mmCIF file of C-alpha atoms and ligand atoms in Angstrom:
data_model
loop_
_atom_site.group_PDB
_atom_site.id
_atom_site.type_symbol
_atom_site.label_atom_id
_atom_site.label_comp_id
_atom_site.label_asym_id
_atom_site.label_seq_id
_atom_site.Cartn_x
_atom_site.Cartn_y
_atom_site.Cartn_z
ATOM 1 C CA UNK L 1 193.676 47.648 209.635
ATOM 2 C CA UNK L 2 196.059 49.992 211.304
ATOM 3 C CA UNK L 3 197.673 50.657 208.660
ATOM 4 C CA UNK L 4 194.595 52.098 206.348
ATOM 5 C CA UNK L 5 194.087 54.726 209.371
ATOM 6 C CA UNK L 6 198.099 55.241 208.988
ATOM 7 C CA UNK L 7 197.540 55.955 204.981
ATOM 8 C CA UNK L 8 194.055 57.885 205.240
ATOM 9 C CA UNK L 9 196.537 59.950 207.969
ATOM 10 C CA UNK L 10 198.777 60.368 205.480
ATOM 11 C CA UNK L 11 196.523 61.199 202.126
ATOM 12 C CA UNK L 12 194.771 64.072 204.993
ATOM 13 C CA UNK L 13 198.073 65.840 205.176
ATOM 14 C CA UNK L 14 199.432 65.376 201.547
ATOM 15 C CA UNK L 15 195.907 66.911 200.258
ATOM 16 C CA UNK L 16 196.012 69.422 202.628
ATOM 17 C CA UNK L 17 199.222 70.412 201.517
ATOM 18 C CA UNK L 18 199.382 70.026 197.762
ATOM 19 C CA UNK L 19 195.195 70.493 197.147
ATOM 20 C CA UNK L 20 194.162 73.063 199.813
ATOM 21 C CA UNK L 21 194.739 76.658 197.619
ATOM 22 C CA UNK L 22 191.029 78.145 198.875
ATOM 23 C CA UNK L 23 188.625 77.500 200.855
ATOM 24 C CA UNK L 24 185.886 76.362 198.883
ATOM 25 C CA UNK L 25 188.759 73.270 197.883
ATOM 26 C CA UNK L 26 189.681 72.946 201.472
ATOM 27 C CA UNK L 27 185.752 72.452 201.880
ATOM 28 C CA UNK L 28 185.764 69.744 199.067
ATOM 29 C CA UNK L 29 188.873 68.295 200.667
ATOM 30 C CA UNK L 30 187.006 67.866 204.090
ATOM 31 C CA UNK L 31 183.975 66.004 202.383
ATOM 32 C CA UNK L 32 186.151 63.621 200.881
ATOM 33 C CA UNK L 33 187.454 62.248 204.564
ATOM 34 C CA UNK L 34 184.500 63.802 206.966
ATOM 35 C CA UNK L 35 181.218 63.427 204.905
ATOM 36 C CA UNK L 36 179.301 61.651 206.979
ATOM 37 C CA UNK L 37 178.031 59.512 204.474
ATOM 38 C CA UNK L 38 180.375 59.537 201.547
ATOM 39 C CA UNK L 39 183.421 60.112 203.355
ATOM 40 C CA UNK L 40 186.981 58.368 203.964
ATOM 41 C CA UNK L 41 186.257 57.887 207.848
ATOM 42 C CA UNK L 42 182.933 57.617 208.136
ATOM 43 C CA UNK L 43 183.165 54.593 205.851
ATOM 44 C CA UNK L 44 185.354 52.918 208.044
ATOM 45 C CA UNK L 45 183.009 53.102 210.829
ATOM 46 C CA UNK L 46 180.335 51.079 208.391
ATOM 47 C CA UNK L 47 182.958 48.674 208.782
ATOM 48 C CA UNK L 48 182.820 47.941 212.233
ATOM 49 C CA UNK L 49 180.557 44.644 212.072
ATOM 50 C CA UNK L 50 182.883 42.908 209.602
ATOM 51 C CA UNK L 51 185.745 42.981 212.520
ATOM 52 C CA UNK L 52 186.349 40.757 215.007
ATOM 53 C CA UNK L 53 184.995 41.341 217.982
ATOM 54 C CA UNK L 54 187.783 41.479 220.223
ATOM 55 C CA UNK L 55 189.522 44.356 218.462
ATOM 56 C CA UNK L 56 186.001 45.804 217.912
ATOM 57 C CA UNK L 57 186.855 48.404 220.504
ATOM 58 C CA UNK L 58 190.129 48.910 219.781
ATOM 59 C CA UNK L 59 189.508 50.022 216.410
ATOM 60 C CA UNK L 60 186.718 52.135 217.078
ATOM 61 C CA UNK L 61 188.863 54.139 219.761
ATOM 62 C CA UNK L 62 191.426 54.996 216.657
ATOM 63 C CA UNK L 63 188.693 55.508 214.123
ATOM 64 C CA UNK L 64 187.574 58.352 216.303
ATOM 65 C CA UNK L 65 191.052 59.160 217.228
ATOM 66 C CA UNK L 66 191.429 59.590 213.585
ATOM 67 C CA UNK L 67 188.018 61.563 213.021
ATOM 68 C CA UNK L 68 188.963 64.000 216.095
ATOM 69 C CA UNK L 69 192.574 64.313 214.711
ATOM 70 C CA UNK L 70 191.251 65.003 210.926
ATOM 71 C CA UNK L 71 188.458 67.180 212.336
ATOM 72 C CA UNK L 72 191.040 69.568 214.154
ATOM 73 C CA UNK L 73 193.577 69.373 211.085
ATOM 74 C CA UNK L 74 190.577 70.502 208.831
ATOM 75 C CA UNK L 75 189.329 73.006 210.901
ATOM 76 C CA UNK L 76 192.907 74.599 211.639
ATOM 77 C CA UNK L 77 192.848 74.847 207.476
ATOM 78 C CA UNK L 78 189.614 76.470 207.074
ATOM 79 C CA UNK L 79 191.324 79.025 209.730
ATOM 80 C CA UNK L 80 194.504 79.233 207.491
ATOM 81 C CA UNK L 81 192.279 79.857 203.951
ATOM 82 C CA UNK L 82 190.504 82.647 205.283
ATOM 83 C CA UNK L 83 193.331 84.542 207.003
ATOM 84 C CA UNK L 84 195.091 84.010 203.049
ATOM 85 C CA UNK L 85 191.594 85.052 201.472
ATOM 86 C CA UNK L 86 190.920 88.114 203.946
ATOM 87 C CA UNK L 87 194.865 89.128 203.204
ATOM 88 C CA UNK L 88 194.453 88.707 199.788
ATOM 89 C CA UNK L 89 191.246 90.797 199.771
ATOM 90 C CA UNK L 90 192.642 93.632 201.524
ATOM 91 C CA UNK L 91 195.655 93.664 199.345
ATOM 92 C CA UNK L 92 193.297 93.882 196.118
ATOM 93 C CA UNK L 93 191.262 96.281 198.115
ATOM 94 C CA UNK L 94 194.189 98.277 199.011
ATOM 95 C CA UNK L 95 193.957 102.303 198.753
ATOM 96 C CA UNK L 96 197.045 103.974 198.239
ATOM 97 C CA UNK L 97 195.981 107.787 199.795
ATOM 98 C CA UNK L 98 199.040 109.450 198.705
ATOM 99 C CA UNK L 99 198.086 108.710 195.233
ATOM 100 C CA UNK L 100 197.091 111.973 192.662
ATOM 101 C CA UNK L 101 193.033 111.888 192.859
ATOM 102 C CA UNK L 102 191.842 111.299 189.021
ATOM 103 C CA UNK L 103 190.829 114.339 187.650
ATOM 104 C CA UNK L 104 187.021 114.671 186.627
ATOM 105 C CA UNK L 105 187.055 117.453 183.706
ATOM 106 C CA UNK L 106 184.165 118.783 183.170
ATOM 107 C CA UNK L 107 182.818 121.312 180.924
ATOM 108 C CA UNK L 108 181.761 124.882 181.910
ATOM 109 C CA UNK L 109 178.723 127.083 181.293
ATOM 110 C CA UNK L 110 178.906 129.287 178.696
ATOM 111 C CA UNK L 111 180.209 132.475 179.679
ATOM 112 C CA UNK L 112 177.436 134.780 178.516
ATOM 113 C CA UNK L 113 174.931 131.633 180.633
ATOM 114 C CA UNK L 114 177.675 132.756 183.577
ATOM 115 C CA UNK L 115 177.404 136.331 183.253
ATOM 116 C CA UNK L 116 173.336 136.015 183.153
ATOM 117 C CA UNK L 117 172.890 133.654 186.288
ATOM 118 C CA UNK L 118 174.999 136.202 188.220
ATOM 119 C CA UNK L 119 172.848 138.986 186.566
ATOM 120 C CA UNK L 120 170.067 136.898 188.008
ATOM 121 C CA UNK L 121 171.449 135.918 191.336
ATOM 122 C CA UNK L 122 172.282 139.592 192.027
ATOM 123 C CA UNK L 123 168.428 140.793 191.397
ATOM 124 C CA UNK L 124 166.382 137.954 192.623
ATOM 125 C CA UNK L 125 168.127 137.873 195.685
ATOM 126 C CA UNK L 126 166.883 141.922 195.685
ATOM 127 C CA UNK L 127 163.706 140.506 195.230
ATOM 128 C CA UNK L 128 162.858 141.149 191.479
ATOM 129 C CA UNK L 129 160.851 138.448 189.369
ATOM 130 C CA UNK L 130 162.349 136.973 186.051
ATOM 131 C CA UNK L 131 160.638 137.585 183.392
ATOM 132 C CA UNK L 132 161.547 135.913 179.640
ATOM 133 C CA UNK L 133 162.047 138.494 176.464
ATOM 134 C CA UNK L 134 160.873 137.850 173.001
ATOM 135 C CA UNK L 135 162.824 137.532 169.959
ATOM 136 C CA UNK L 136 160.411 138.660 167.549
ATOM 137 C CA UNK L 137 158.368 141.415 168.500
ATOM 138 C CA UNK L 138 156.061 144.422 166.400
ATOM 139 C CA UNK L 139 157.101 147.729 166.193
ATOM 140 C CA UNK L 140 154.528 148.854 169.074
ATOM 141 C CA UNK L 141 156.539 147.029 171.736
ATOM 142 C CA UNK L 142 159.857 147.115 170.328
ATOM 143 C CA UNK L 143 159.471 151.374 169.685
ATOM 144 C CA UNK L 144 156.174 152.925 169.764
ATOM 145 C CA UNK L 145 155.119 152.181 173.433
ATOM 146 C CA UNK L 146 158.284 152.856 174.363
ATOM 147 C CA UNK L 147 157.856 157.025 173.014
ATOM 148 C CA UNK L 148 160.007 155.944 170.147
ATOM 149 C CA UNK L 149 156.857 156.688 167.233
ATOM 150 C CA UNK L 150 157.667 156.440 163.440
ATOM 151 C CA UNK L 151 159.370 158.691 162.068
ATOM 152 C CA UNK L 152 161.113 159.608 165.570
ATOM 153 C CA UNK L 153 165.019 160.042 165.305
ATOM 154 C CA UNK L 154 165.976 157.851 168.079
ATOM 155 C CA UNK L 155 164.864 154.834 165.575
ATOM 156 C CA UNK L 156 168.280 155.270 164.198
ATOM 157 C CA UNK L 157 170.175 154.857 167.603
ATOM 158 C CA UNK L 158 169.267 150.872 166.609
ATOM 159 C CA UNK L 159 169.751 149.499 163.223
ATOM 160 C CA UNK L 160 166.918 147.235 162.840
ATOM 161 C CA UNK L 161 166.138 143.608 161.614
ATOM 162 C CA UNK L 162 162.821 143.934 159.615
ATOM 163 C CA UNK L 163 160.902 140.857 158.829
ATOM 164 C CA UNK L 164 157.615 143.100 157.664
ATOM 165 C CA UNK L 165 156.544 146.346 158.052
ATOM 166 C CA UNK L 166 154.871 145.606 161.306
ATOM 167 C CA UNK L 167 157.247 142.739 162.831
ATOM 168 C CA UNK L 168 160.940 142.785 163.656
ATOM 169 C CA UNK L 169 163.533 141.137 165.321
ATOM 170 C CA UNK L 170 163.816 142.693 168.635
ATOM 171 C CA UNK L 171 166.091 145.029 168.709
ATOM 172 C CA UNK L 172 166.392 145.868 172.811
ATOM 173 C CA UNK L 173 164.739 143.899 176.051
ATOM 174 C CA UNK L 174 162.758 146.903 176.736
ATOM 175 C CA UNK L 175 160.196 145.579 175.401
ATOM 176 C CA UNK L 176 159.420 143.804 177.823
ATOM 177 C CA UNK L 177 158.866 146.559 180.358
ATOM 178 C CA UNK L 178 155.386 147.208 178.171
ATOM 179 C CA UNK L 179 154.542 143.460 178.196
ATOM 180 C CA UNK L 180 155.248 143.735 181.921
ATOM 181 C CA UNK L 181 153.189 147.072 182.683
ATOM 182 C CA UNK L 182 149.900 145.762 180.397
ATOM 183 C CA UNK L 183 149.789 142.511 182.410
ATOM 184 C CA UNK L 184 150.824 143.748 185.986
ATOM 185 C CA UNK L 185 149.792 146.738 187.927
ATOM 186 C CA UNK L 186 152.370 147.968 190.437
ATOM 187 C CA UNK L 187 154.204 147.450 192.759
ATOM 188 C CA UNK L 188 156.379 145.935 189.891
ATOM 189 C CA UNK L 189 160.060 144.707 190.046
ATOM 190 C CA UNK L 190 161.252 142.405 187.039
ATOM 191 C CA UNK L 191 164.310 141.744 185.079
ATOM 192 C CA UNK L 192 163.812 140.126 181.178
ATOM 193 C CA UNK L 193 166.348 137.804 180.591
ATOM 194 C CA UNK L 194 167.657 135.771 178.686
ATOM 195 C CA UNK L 195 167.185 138.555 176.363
ATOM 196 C CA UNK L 196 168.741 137.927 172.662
ATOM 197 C CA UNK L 197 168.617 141.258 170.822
ATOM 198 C CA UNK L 198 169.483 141.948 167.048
ATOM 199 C CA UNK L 199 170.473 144.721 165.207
ATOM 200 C CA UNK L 200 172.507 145.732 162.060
ATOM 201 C CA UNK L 201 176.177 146.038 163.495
ATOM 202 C CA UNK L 202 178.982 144.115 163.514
ATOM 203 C CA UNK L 203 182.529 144.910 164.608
ATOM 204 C CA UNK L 204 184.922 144.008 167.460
ATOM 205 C CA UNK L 205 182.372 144.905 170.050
ATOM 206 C CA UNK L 206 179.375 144.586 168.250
ATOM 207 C CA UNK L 207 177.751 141.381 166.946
ATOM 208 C CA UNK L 208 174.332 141.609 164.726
ATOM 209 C CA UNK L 209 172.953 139.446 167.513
ATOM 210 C CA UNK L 210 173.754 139.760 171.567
ATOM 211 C CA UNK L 211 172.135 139.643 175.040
ATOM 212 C CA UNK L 212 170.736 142.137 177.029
ATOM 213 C CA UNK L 213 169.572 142.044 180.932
ATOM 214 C CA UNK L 214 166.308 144.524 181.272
ATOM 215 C CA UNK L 215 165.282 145.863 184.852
ATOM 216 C CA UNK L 216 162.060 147.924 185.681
ATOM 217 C CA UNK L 217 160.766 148.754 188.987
ATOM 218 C CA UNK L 218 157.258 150.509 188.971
ATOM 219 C CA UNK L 219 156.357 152.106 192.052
ATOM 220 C CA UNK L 220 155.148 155.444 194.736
ATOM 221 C CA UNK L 221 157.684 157.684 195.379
ATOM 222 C CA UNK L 222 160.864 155.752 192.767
ATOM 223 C CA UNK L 223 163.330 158.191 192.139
ATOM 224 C CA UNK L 224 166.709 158.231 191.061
ATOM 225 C CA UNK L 225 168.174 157.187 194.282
ATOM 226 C CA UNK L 226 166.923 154.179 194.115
ATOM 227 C CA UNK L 227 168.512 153.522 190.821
ATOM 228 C CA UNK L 228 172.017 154.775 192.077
ATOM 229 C CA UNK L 229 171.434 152.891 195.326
ATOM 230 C CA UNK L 230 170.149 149.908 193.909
ATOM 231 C CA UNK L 231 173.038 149.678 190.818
ATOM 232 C CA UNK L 232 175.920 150.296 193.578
ATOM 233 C CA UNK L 233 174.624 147.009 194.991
ATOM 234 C CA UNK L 234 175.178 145.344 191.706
ATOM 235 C CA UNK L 235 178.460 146.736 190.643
ATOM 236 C CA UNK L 236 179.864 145.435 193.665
ATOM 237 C CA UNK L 237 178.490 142.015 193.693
ATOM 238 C CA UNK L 238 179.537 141.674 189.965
ATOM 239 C CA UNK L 239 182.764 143.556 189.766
ATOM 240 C CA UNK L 240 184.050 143.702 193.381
ATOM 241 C CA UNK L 241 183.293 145.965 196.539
ATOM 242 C CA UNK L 242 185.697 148.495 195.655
ATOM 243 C CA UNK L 243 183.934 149.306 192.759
ATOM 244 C CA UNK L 244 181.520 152.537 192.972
ATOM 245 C CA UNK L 245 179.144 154.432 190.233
ATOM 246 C CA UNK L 246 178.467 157.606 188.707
ATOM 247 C CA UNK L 247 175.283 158.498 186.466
ATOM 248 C CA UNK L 248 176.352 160.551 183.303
ATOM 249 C CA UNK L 249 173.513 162.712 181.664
ATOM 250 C CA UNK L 250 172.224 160.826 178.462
ATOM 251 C CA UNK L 251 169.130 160.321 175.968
ATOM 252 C CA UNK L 252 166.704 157.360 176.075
ATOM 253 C CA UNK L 253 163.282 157.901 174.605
ATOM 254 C CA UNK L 254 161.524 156.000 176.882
ATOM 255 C CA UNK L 255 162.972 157.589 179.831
ATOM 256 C CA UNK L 256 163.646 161.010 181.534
ATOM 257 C CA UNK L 257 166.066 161.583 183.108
ATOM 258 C CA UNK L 258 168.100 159.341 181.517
ATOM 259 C CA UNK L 259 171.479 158.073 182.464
ATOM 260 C CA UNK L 260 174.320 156.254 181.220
ATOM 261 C CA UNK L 261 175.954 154.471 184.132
ATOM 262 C CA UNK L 262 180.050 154.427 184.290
ATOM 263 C CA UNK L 263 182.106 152.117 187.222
ATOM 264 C CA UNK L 264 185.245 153.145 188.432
ATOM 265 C CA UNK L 265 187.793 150.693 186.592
ATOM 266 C CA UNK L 266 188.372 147.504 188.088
ATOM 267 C CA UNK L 267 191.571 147.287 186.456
ATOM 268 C CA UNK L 268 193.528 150.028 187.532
ATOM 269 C CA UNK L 269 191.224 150.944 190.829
ATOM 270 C CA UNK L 270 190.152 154.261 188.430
ATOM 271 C CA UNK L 271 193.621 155.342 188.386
ATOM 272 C CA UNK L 272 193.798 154.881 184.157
ATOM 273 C CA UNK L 273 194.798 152.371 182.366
ATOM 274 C CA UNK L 274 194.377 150.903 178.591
ATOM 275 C CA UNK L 275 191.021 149.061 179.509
ATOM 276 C CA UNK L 276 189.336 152.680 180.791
ATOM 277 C CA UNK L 277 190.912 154.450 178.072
ATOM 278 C CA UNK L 278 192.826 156.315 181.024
ATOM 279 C CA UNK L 279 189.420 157.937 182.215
ATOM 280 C CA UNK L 280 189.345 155.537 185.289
ATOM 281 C CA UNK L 281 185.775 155.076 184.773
ATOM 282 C CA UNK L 282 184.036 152.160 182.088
ATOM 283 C CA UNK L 283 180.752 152.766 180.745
ATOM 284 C CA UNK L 284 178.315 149.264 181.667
ATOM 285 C CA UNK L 285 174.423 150.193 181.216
ATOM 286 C CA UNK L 286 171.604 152.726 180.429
ATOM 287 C CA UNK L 287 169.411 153.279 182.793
ATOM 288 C CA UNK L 288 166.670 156.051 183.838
ATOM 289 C CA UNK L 289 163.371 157.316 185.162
ATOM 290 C CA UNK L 290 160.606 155.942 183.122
ATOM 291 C CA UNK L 291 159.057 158.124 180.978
ATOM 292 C CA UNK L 292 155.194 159.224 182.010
ATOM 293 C CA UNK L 293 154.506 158.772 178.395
ATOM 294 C CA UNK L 294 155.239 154.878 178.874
ATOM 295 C CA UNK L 295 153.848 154.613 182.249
ATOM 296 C CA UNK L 296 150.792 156.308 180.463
ATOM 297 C CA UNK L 297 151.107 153.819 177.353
ATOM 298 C CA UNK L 298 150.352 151.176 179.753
ATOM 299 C CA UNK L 299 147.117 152.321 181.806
ATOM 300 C CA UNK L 300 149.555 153.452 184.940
ATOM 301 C CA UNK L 301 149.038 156.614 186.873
ATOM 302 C CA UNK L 302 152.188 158.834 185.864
ATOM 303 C CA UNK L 303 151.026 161.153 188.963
ATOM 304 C CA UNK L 304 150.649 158.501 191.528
ATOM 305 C CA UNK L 305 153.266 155.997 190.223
ATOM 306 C CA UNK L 306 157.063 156.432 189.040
ATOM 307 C CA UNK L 307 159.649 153.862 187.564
ATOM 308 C CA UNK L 308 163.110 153.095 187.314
ATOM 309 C CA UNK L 309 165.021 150.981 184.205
ATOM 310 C CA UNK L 310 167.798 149.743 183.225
ATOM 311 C CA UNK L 311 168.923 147.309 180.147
ATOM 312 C CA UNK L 312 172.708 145.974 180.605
ATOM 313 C CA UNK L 313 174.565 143.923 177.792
ATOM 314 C CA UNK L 314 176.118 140.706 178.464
ATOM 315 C CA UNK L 315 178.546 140.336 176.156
ATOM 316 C CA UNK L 316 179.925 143.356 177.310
ATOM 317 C CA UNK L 317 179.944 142.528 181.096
ATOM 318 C CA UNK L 318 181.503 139.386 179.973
ATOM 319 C CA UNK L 319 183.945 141.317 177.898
ATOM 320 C CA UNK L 320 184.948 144.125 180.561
ATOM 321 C CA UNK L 321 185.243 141.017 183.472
ATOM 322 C CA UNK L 322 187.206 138.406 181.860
ATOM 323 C CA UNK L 323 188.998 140.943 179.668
ATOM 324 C CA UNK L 324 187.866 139.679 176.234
ATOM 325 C CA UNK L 325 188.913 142.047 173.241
ATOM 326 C CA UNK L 326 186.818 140.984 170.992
ATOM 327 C CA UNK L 327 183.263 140.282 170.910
ATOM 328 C CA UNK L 328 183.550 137.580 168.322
ATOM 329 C CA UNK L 329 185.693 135.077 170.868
ATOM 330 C CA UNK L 330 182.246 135.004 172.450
ATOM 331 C CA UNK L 331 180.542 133.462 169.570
ATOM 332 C CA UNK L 332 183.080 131.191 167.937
ATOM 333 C CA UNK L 333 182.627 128.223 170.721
ATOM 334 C CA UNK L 334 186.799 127.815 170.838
ATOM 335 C CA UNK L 335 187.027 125.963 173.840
ATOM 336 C CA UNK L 336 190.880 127.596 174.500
ATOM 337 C CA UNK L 337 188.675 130.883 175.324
ATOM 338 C CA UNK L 338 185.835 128.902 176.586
ATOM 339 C CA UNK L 339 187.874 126.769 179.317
ATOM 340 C CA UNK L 340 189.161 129.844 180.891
ATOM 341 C CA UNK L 341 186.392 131.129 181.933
ATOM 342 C CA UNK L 342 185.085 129.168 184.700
ATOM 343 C CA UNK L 343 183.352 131.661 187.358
ATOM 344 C CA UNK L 344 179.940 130.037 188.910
HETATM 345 N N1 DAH R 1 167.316 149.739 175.491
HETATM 346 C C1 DAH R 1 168.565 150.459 175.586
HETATM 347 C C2 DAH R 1 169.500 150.028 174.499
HETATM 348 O O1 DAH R 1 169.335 148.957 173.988
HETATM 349 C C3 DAH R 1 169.207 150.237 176.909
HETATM 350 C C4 DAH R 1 168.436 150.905 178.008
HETATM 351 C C5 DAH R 1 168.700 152.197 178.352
HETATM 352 C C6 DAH R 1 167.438 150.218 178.656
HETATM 353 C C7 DAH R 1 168.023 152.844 179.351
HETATM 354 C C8 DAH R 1 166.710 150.862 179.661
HETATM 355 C C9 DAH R 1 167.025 152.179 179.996
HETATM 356 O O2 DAH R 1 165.730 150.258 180.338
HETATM 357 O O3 DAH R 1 166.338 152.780 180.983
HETATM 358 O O4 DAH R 1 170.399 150.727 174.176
#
């Protein structure tokens, strides 16, 4: 009898060392001595009315000798397989934090969408609403509201897209400054954006169809202060706090005075260099005091009320701040240009 305790001993520590790799096996293993039903041991105390009754209690004293014994040997294991499963968790798991990060590439906005969320960052945050621009518009917003009639000379400043004799593709944002006027009374203070504007031209700055940025305020007492003041704010934010203005004299029908706005060059500090032709200054927007006539166009009181405008072009902001030389770069989607320019 002995002797099947000595080889049950004995099968316990050969499984456990050849059959234990996990464990879920050192688990299995167990059931196959421990079960209480099925297993090696408990079996043998099943036996226990077969013997004779003299060694009755001598064999039951090893049988649980035996159970104890196997009980601790298993139980030592299951320690064992999860120190080796925890170890080789952590090793899978491992993070090696001098390692090079992966790099995420991801794609940028396009820079004229860059240049117009600035545009639009700058002026909302002065409190102006965002208006959107049409594309096709008839010649009563696109000229004649704006004092440009038929027949009026400034019509040639802008080589225009007819579709019909009334209807055209818009050729400026100003525009909307009438839509604005006939819907809102004042106080007003809107940009139009996005702004896609078309005209007959095409060259290295010019492109039959680009984007322009149009600002009105309508108010008492506007004057061309506020313009300067209010344009300083933006030429800094956009092309650095060094930068400054000046207002040349120049001709818009739709306003008077009008004004073509120059920033000391951001290139050479307005010292001259190739980008400001050696002027030190770079021409970036027309701007104004509204004309009464327009104010008037649109049911506003020209003696109580005053405006302000301006219309900027994006390609050439873009142009002038990432130093593109020609306008086309802009349009032919080349993502060795188009990576470059990463600035939001
Ligand atoms: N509409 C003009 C153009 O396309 C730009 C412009 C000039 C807009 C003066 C204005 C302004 O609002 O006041 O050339």
């Amino acid at each position: 009898m002995n002797d099947r305790l000595e080889n049950i001993r004995q099968e316990i520590l050969d499984g456990i060392e050849k059959h234990a790799e996990s464990r879920a096996a050192a688990f299995e293993l167990r059931k196959q001595f421990l079960d209480s039903k099925t297993g090696k041991i408990g079996q043998l105390m099943k036996e226990m009315k077969s013997i004779a009754p003299e060694e009755r209690a001598g064999f039951g004293k090893n049988v649980n000798e035996l159970k104890e014994w196997a009980q601790q040997r298993f139980a030592e294991l299951d320690e064992k397989m999860k120190a080796k499963e925890l170890q080789k968790r952590y090793e899978s798991e491992k993070i090696d934090v001098t390692m090079p990060a992966e790099s995420v590439s991801t794609g940028n906005l396009h820079p004229i969408t860059q240049i117009r969320n600035q545009l639009i960052d700058v002026f909302t945050g002065m409190g102006f609403e965002v208006v959107e621009t049409k594309e096709i518009e008839n010649d009563y917003y696109n000229f004649t509201a704006l004092n440009t009639p038929k027949d009026h000379p400034a019509r040639d400043m802008q080589d225009t897209f007819y579709l019909s004799p009334e209807f055209l593709l818009a050729t400026q944002t100003s525009a909307a400054q009438i839509h604005t006027m006939e819907k809102k009374k004042p106080p007003i203070k809107m940009i139009a954006a996005p702004g896609k504007v078309f005209r007959s031209d095409d060259d290295a700055t010019h492109s039959p169809m680009f984007h322009q940025l149009e600002g009105l305020v309508v108010d008492e007492k506007i004057t061309l202060c506020d313009l300067k003041g209010m344009l300083d704010m933006f030429v800094k934010k956009i092309y650095g706090e060094e930068t400054t203005t000046r207002l040349r004299p120049s001709y818009f029908p739709f306003t008077e005075p009008s004004v073509e706005v120059d920033v000391s060059c951001f290139a050479c500090g307005g010292k001259g260099c190739k980008l400001c032709k050696g002027t030190g200054w770079i021409e970036i927007l027309g701007a104004g005091i509204v004309n009464k006539k327009v104010l008037e166009n649109c049911g506003i009181d020209s003696e109580k009320y005053s405006g302000l405008a301006f219309g900027v072009g994006l390609e050439r902001t873009a142009m002038l701040k990432y130093g593109i030389n020609n306008i086309k770069l802009l349009f032919e989607s080349d993502l060795r240009v188009l990576e470059q320019i990463n600035d939001n």
